[in-house]
Every structure is written in C-alpha cells, then in structure tokens.
Amino acid sequence: MTDFAAALGRLDELAIEVPSWAYGNSGTRFKVFGTPGTPRTVQEKIADAAQVHKLTGLAPSVALHIPWDKVDDYSELNSYAADLGVGLGTINSNTFQDDVYKFGSLTHLDAQVRRQAIDHHFECIDVMDATGSKDLKIWLADGTNYPGQGDMRGRQDRLAESLQEIYARLGDDQRLVLEYKFFEPAFYHTDVPDWGTSYAHTLALGEKALVCLDTGHHAPGTNIEFIVAQLLRLGKLGSFDFNSRFYADDDLIVGAADPYQLFRIMYEVIRGDGLGPDSGVALMLDQCHNLEEKIPGQIRSVLNVQEMTARALLVDRVALAEAQAAGDVLGANAVFSDAFYTDVRPVLADWRESRGLPADPLAAFAASGYQKLINDQRVGGTQAGWGA
Ligand code: AOS
Ligand code: ZN
Ligand code: ZN
C-alpha cells in the first residue's frame, strides 16, 4: 500500500506558473466578450495573479509576454511582483502579430525579416536579464496554408540558423524552450509541428534548449503521456503549457476536458523525475478565459493540476511493477486506476489549512470582495495581448 501521507508530502514541490494573458480579455475571431475588472496594465495582471497564489499556495510566478507586458523598468516590476508575493517567470516572445511576419518570422525567406525576428528575441533575453527569468519560450506561428506555397525544407534550414543565433545569446543560467503546434494559424504545414521537430532543433542547439509541450497542441487521440515519458527519458522536456481542449487548440481550463489524461501526464512526470523545483521541468498554464471569470478560472486550473498530481502520487508503483512483471493486465490497470479514482479533495483541503490557506480557495475568493474592488476601480480593460 502506498503511504498516503508520504506520497502527498511531495505536493509541496508543486509550483505552477500562471500566464499574464489569462487575466486579460480574450475570445474567438467571432467575438471578444469583455469582463468588468479586466486589468489595464501588466501591474494589474500581476496583482490578479498574486490572488491565485495567495489563496492556493500553488502559483508563485507569472509568465510575461513581450511586447504585451513591456515596461520601461523591469527591476521595478520585479519589486512590485515580489511585494505581492510572486515572481516574474518565463518570457514569451511574439512574432505573430506584425504584418512583416505574414509569411514567417525565424523561417522567413527575407533575411531582413529574420533579422527583425531574431532581434526581437534578443530583446526578450534583455528582459530576462533584467527580471532574472530563466526561460525564453518560443512559439512560432510560422507555416504555410497551401502545398507548394513555401519550401518546407528551406524553412527548416533557416529556422535552425535563426535559433542558433538566439541560443548563442543566452546566459549560462538561461534556457530556450521551443513549443510545437501541429496547426493554426497555418493550416497546411507548421514549421515546428510536433515534439520530434522541436527535439531535433533543441538537440542541435545544445543542452540549454529544451522542448515545451503544450497539452492543447496535439491531434485528437495523441498519447501525450507517451511524449512526456519519451522527452523526460531523453532529458529534453523543459516545460509544459497546460490547458485542455475538446477539438483543437482552445486554451480551456486544464483538466476540464479530460482529468484522466492530466492524471496520466502527471504520473509520467513523477515517474520520469520531472516533479519539483530541481527537476528542470517548468509547469505553466497557457489558458484564456473567454466566458468564465478569469481569477476563479485560474484558481480552478491550479487546483485541478494539484488534484491530479495528488492522485498520480498515490499510484502504488511497487504493486504496479509487480503486476506488470506478472503479466497481470487487469491487475496493473486496476492499480493505476485505483489511484485515479481516489477522492483527494478532503486531504487537499487539510493540506491547505495546515499551511494557513483557505480550505476552499474559490469560496474564499468570492468572499474576499476583490472582484468587486477591481470592477469598481478598473475601467477600460484591454484584450489579452492584442493591445497592451
Ligand atoms: C499558441 O498557440 C501557443 O500556445 C502559445 O504558447 C501561446 O498561447 C501564445 O504565445 C499566446 O500567448
Ligand atoms: Zn502554448
Ligand atoms: Zn496554443
């Protein structure tokens, strides 16, 4: 039998970074519904993120997006965040919203466009130097819509060269994480479509380059936990972008669509020594809250990750290994699913209370009056990213 207390003791190692853009308004190409109290500045996004950490103890850092979260003085922003009890985390680059990148950025045929995209990443590294952030996350919208539109092979070669320049600029303690996505906004081919392509590029770059796995960026039916296991085995899993989706990439609340999948992913994270601050695997949310309220949406999300991590920690690995070795198919599956079906919510409420946190963070947020305060104070919030 798994020692419940010992297994759940590892929960203290869980830290989930939240994205600044989750607190802004977002939507689909059809409509962006605004919500009252939406942050107007990066400081207000950080203040909202700090609420999530204050009530859950799970979200000690906030990822920034450049240029959406650009400020003049990053050390001031650092102190501002620290005063609120959080730190500044991953810096996300952006080469997807300017006209110049219509046909690509780091892969573009025109050397001047590539230069601009590489320089943007240099700027992001300057921001990292100022904030003390460890990771530069690169997600590219590069790709084509029609067969023949671009030379896929040439684009790979240019991508490799551009990434080399960016990589060479990283400091000793900084890392580059390369995110893959199989389609959208490009609809025929994407230049970094899958973990294999990201792996090939990051392997060529060196040990400070790793793969970022966004859970929403796979074809339906993909065994994501296998990819997790493989990348951990290869020492190349750098970070997660957690979210969930029913169809394509839609950045819904992690664990909402398929909690069993999140459990299976967290099991492989634990199995592959990917849990904890020294593991080299950064856990991050990449979500947008189009209809639901944003701060409660983020609270729900980090709690979902914690809940599935707790269940994954409860897998009796000795019993599982014995059943596997004995060829006991159903026995092994039962050991695995018994952990998944264990209701850990009361234990997690105790875990929170023992750390001076509210047993029910969502109820505590609703009772805090914070939402009303920001609704009254903030007028004219901007859409996540596409403005401020
Ligand atoms: C895009 O689909 C990717 O998931 C990115 O990680 C991220 O959502 C984007 O950079 C928006 O901020
Ligand atoms: Zn992502
Ligand atoms: Zn995405």
CSV table of N, CA and C in Angstrom, one decimal, residues 17 46 59-63 78 81-82 85-89:
chain,number,residue,atom,x,y,z
A,17,GLU,N,3.3,28.0,-12.9
A,17,GLU,CA,3.3,29.4,-13.3
A,17,GLU,C,2.1,29.8,-14.0
A,46,ILE,N,-0.5,41.2,-12.8
A,46,ILE,CA,0.3,40.6,-11.7
A,46,ILE,C,-0.4,40.6,-10.4
A,59,ALA,N,0.9,29.0,-7.1
A,59,ALA,CA,1.3,29.7,-8.3
A,59,ALA,C,2.2,30.9,-8.0
A,60,PRO,N,3.5,30.5,-7.7
A,60,PRO,CA,4.4,31.6,-7.2
A,60,PRO,C,5.0,32.5,-8.3
A,61,SER,N,4.7,32.2,-9.6
A,61,SER,CA,5.3,33.1,-10.6
A,61,SER,C,4.4,33.3,-11.8
A,62,VAL,N,4.6,34.4,-12.5
A,62,VAL,CA,3.8,34.9,-13.6
A,62,VAL,C,4.6,35.0,-14.8
A,63,ALA,N,4.2,34.3,-15.9
A,63,ALA,CA,4.9,34.4,-17.2
A,63,ALA,C,4.5,35.7,-17.9
A,78,ASN,N,9.8,43.8,-11.0
A,78,ASN,CA,10.2,42.7,-10.1
A,78,ASN,C,9.9,43.0,-8.7
A,81,ALA,N,6.1,42.9,-8.1
A,81,ALA,CA,5.6,41.5,-8.0
A,81,ALA,C,6.0,40.9,-6.7
A,82,ALA,N,7.3,41.1,-6.3
A,82,ALA,CA,7.8,40.5,-5.0
A,82,ALA,C,7.0,41.0,-3.8
A,85,GLY,N,4.1,39.0,-3.4
A,85,GLY,CA,4.3,37.6,-3.1
A,85,GLY,C,4.5,36.7,-4.3
A,86,VAL,N,4.8,37.3,-5.4
A,86,VAL,CA,5.0,36.4,-6.6
A,86,VAL,C,6.3,36.9,-7.3
A,87,GLY,N,6.8,36.0,-8.2
A,87,GLY,CA,8.0,36.4,-9.0
A,87,GLY,C,7.6,36.5,-10.5
A,88,LEU,N,8.5,37.0,-11.3
A,88,LEU,CA,8.3,37.0,-12.7
A,88,LEU,C,9.0,35.8,-13.4
A,89,GLY,N,8.3,35.1,-14.2
A,89,GLY,CA,8.8,33.8,-14.8
A,89,GLY,C,9.1,33.9,-16.2
